XYZ file of C-alpha atoms in Angstrom:
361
model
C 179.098 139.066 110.085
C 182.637 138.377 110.627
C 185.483 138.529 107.992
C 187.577 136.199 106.462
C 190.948 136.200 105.180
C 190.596 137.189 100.990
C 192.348 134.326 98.931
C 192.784 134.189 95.304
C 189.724 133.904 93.183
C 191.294 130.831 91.777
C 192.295 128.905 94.834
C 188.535 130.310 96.123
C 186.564 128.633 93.229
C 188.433 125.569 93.747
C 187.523 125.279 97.515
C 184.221 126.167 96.569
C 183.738 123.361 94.526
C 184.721 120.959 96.531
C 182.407 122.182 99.276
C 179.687 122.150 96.808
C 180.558 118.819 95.882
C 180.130 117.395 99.379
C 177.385 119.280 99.879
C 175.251 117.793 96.884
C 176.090 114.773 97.875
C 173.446 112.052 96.837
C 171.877 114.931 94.635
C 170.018 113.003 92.052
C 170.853 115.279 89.014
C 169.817 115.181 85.417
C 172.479 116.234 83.898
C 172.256 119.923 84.984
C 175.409 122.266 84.444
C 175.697 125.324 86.985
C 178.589 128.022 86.150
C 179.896 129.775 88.882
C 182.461 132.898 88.191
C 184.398 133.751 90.750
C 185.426 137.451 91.565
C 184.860 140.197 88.491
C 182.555 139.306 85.754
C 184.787 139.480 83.259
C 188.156 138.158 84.431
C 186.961 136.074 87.309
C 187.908 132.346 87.610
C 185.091 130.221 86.081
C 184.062 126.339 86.721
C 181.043 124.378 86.396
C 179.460 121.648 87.892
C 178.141 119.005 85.717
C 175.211 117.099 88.227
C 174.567 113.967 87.038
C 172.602 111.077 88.361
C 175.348 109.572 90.201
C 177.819 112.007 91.061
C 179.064 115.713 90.260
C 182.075 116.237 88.181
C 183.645 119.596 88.354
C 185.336 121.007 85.117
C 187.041 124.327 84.360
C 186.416 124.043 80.300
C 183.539 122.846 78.815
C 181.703 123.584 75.562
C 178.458 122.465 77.137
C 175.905 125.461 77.793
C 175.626 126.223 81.869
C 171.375 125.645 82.523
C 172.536 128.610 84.851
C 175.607 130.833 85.869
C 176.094 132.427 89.533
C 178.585 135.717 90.097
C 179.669 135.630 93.257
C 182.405 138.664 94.795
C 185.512 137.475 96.168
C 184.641 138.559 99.891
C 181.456 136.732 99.666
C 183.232 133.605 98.489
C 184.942 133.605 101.415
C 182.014 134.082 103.911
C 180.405 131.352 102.351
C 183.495 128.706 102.913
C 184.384 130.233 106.160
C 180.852 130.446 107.872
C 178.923 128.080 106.465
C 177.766 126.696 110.062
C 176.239 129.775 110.978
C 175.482 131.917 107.217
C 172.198 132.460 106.324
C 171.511 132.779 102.855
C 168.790 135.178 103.327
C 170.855 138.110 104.526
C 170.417 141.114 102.306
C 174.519 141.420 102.422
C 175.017 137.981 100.562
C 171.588 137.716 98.581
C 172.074 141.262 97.668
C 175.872 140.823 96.036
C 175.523 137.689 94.727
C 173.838 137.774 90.735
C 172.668 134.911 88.947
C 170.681 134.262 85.358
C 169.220 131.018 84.413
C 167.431 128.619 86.493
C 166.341 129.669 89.796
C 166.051 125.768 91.557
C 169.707 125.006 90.216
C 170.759 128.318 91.825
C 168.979 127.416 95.491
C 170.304 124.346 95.556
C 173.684 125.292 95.135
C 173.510 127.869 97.848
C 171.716 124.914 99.850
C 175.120 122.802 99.340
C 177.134 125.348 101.441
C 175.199 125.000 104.224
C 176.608 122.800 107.331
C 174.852 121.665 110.585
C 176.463 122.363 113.855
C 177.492 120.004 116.661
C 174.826 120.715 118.822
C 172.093 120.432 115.919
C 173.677 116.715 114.815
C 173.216 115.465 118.205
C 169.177 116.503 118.345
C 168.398 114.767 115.266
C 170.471 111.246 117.021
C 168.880 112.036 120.040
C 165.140 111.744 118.487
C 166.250 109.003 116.584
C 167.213 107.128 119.921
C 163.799 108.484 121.389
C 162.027 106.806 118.783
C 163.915 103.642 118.613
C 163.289 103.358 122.385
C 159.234 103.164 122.385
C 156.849 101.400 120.428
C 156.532 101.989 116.544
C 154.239 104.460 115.800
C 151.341 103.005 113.409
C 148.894 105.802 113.533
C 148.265 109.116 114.105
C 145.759 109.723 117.224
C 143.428 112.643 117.649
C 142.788 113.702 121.244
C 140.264 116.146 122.507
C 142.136 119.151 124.328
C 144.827 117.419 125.455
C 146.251 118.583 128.552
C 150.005 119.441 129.124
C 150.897 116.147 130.661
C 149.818 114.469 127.651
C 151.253 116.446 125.210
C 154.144 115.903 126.943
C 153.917 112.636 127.284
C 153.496 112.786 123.264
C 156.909 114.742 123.094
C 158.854 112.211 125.271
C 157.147 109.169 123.092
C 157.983 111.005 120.065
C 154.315 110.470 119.019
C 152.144 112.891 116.899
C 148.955 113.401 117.753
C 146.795 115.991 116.675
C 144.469 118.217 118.996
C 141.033 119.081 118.863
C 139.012 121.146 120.453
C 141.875 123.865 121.432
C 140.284 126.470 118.903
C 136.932 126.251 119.150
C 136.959 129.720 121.282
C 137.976 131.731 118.385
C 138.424 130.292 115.188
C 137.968 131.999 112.570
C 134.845 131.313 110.300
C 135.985 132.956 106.967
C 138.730 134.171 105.068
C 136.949 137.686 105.434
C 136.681 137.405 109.464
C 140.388 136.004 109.734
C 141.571 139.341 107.502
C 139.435 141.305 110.505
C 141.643 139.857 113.036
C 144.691 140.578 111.850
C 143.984 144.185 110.428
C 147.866 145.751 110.894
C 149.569 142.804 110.386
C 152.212 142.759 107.874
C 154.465 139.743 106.115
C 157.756 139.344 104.279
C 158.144 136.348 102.240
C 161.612 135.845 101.289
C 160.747 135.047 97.522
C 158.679 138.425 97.250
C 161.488 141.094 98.882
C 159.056 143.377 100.421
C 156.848 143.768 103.215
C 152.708 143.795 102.233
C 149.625 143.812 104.738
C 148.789 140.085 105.693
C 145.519 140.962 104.696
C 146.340 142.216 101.081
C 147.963 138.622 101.019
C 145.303 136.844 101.455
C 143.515 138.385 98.815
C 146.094 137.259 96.456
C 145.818 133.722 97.949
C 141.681 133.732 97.176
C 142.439 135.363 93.986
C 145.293 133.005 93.115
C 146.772 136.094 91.313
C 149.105 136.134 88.605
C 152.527 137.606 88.975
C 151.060 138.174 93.168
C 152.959 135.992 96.249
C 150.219 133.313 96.368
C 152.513 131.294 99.329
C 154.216 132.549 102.321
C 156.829 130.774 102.851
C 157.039 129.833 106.375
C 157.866 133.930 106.929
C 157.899 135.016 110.380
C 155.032 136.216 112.430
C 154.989 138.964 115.330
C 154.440 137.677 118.664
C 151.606 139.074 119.172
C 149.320 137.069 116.018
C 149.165 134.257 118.697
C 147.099 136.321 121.379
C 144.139 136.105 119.205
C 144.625 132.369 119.325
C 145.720 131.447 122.942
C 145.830 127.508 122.928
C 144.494 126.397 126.436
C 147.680 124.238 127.677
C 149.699 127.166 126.169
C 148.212 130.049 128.540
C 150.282 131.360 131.790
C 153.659 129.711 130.639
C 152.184 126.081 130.738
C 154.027 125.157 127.513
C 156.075 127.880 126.067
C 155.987 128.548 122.719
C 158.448 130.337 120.449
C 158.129 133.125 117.534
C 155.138 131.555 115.122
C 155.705 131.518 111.536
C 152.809 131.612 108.707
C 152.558 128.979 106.217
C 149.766 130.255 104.065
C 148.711 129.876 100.140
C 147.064 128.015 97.301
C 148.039 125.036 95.265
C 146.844 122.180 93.546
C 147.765 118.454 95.262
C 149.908 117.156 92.427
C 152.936 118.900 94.715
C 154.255 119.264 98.162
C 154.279 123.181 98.767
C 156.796 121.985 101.560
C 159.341 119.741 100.568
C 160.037 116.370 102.886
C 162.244 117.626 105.913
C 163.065 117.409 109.548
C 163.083 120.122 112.310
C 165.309 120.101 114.907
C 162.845 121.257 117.476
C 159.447 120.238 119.094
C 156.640 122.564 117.019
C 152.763 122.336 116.356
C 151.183 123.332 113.388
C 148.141 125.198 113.913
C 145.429 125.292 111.347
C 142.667 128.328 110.866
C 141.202 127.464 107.695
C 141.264 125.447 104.722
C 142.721 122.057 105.040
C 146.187 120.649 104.562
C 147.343 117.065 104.741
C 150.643 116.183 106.461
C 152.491 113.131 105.005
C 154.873 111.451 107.902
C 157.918 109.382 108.537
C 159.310 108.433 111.762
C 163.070 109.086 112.639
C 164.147 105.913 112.247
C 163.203 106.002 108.492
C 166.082 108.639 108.180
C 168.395 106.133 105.664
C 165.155 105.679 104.171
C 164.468 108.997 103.044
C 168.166 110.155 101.426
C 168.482 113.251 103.914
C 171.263 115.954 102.624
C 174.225 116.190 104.020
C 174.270 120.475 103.954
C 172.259 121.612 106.120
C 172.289 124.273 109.477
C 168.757 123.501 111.263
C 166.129 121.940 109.336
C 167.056 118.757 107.166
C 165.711 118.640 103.755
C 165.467 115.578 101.542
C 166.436 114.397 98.150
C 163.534 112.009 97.764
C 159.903 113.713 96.724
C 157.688 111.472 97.949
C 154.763 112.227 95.631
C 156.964 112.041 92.657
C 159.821 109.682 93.686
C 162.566 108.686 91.240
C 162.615 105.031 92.094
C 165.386 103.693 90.336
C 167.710 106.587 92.054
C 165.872 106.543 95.592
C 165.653 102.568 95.120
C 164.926 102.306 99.486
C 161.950 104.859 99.530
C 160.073 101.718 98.660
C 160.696 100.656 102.566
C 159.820 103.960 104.121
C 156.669 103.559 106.171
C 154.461 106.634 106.047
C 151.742 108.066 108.275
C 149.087 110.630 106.904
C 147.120 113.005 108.446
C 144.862 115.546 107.461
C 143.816 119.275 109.476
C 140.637 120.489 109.286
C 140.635 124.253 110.592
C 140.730 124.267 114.449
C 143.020 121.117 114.543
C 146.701 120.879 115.824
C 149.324 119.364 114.960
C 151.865 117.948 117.573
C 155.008 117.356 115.269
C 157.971 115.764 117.738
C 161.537 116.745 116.850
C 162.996 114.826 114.457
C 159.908 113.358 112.320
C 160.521 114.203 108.744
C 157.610 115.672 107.307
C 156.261 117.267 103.866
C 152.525 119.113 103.304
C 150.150 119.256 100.321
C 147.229 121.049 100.305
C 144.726 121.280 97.613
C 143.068 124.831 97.537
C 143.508 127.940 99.768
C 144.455 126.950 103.065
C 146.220 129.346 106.515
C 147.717 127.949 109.345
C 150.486 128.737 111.637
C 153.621 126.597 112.899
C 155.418 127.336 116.510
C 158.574 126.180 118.116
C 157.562 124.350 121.466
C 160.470 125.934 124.006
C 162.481 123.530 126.222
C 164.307 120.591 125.925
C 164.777 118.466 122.559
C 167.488 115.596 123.638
């Protein structure tokens, strides 16, 4: 990580603000105040962000009550202003110094706001949108029976889903209880939990629905090696090279996305083992549509929840055209770069997401 010139807590809070400010652009707040103190605890500059439903206003006295109040050190300040192209939030050496109390959503999002796409990931997204605008509008989501490469393919340069069948039926799992079996050694980190646990011992919590247990992964990565036990057939000798895979596992009710409406910035197919999970769609050309944030380094979230959208702030959802799908285990779905996307399932459900290699402009 490199290092950036220190600045005075005062002139750093101030920049800071105004990078959270862009970044929360089009945030549709409800009136939420975030404090955010600067340098030591006790003498470090102090500001809040008042996020209302049109616009943030940034004040350095207020009697109002912060919903929740961030410390963040001087030196981290400045990684955050000076990197935020390339910072990850997750590392250990800016999640570990930073402390926070109060509400944990109001916290994410502001760390969310100091994010910032690069170049290169800018001109994917304009590139799929050009894809898409260049073939016929997609009205339906197709199913094809073990697709070969060409068409899949094919699918990627139309910027069509499609999901596969058939690909799995070799060695899918039947149970929850023969899937543990299979990947006996395995273990996961989700972000939210801190620790590494036996995939296995996860899965119990997900069947269990524990209380106070990790009953969602996360999207946490996978080793290599998960995917040998699940060799798709256009995937095998190099035929379509696939990335790291990453587990999105758990259990939840349908009244919520478990993945909030976004956009990936590469090719990827979602593979899914058991349980089902439906996949709500929207083209790329439904971007100004769908309120897409402005902070953001690879994937592109959304301000708009689709299954609970605030119509009179989102007022052009109502023109967004959607597609729906939903996986049954052994199904696959072909996700082209640039198609914003969100997931609800209803019940315990595991499937796997990977990064097709290669070319996404």
């Amino acid at each position: 990580m490199m290092t950036a010139e220190p600045r005075p807590a005062e002139q750093l809070s101030r920049d800071l603000a105004r990078e959270l400010s862009w970044g929360l652009t089009g945030y549709p707040g409800n009136g939420e105040v975030c404090q955010i103190i600067i340098g030591d605890e006790a003498s470090g500059h102090r500001l809040q962000l008042h996020l209302g439903p049109h616009g943030i206003e940034v004040r350095e006295d207020s009697p109002r009550p912060a919903d929740a109040t961030v410390w963040v050190p001087d030196e981290i300040a400045n990684l955050l202003i000076k990197e935020a192209r390339s910072i990850d939030l997750r590392d250990r050496r800016i999640h570990g110094g930073i402390r926070y109390e109060g509400n944990p959503l109001l916290v994410t999002r502001m760390g969310q706001a100091l994010l910032r796409p690069s170049p290169e990931v800018k001109a994917v997204y304009e590139a799929a949108e050009q894809r898409a605008g260049r073939h016929p509008a997609v009205t339906s989501i197709e199913r094809v029976h073990r697709p070969s490469v060409a068409v899949i393919r094919a699918a990627v340069d139309a910027s069509r889903p499609l999901v596969a069948t058939g690909l799995l039926d070799h060695c899918l799992p039947g149970s929850w209880e023969a899937l543990a079996q299979q990947v006996s050694g395995i273990h996961i980190e989700p972000q939210s939990l801190g620790r590494a646990l036996p995939l296995s011992e996860f899965m119990g919590h997900v069947l269990a629905r524990q209380a106070g247990g990790p009953t969602y992964s996360e999207g946490c990565m996978l080793p290599p090696a998960f995917l040998g036990a699940f060799r798709l057939a256009f995937a095998q000798n190099g035929a379509l090279p696939l990335g790291a895979p990453q587990l999105w596992a758990g259990a939840s009710d349908s009244s919520q996305a478990v993945t909030g409406l976004h956009r990936d910035p590469v090719n990827g197919l979602l593979i899914q083992l058991l349980g089902r999970k439906r996949v709500l769609m929207y083209s790329p050309l439904e971007r100004d549509n769908l309120y897409p944030v402005t902070a953001y380094n690879s994937f592109q979230n959304c301000w708009v929840e689709p299954l609970k959208p605030r119509l009179e702030v989102h007022t052009k959802f109502k023109r967004a055209r959607r597609l729906e799908v939903e996986l049954a285990p052994g199904e696959v779905l072909l996700n082209p770069v640039g198609w914003f996307h969100c997931v609800v399932i209803d019940g315990p459900t595991f499937s796997v997401s990977v990064p097709i290699k290669g070319r996404t402009n």
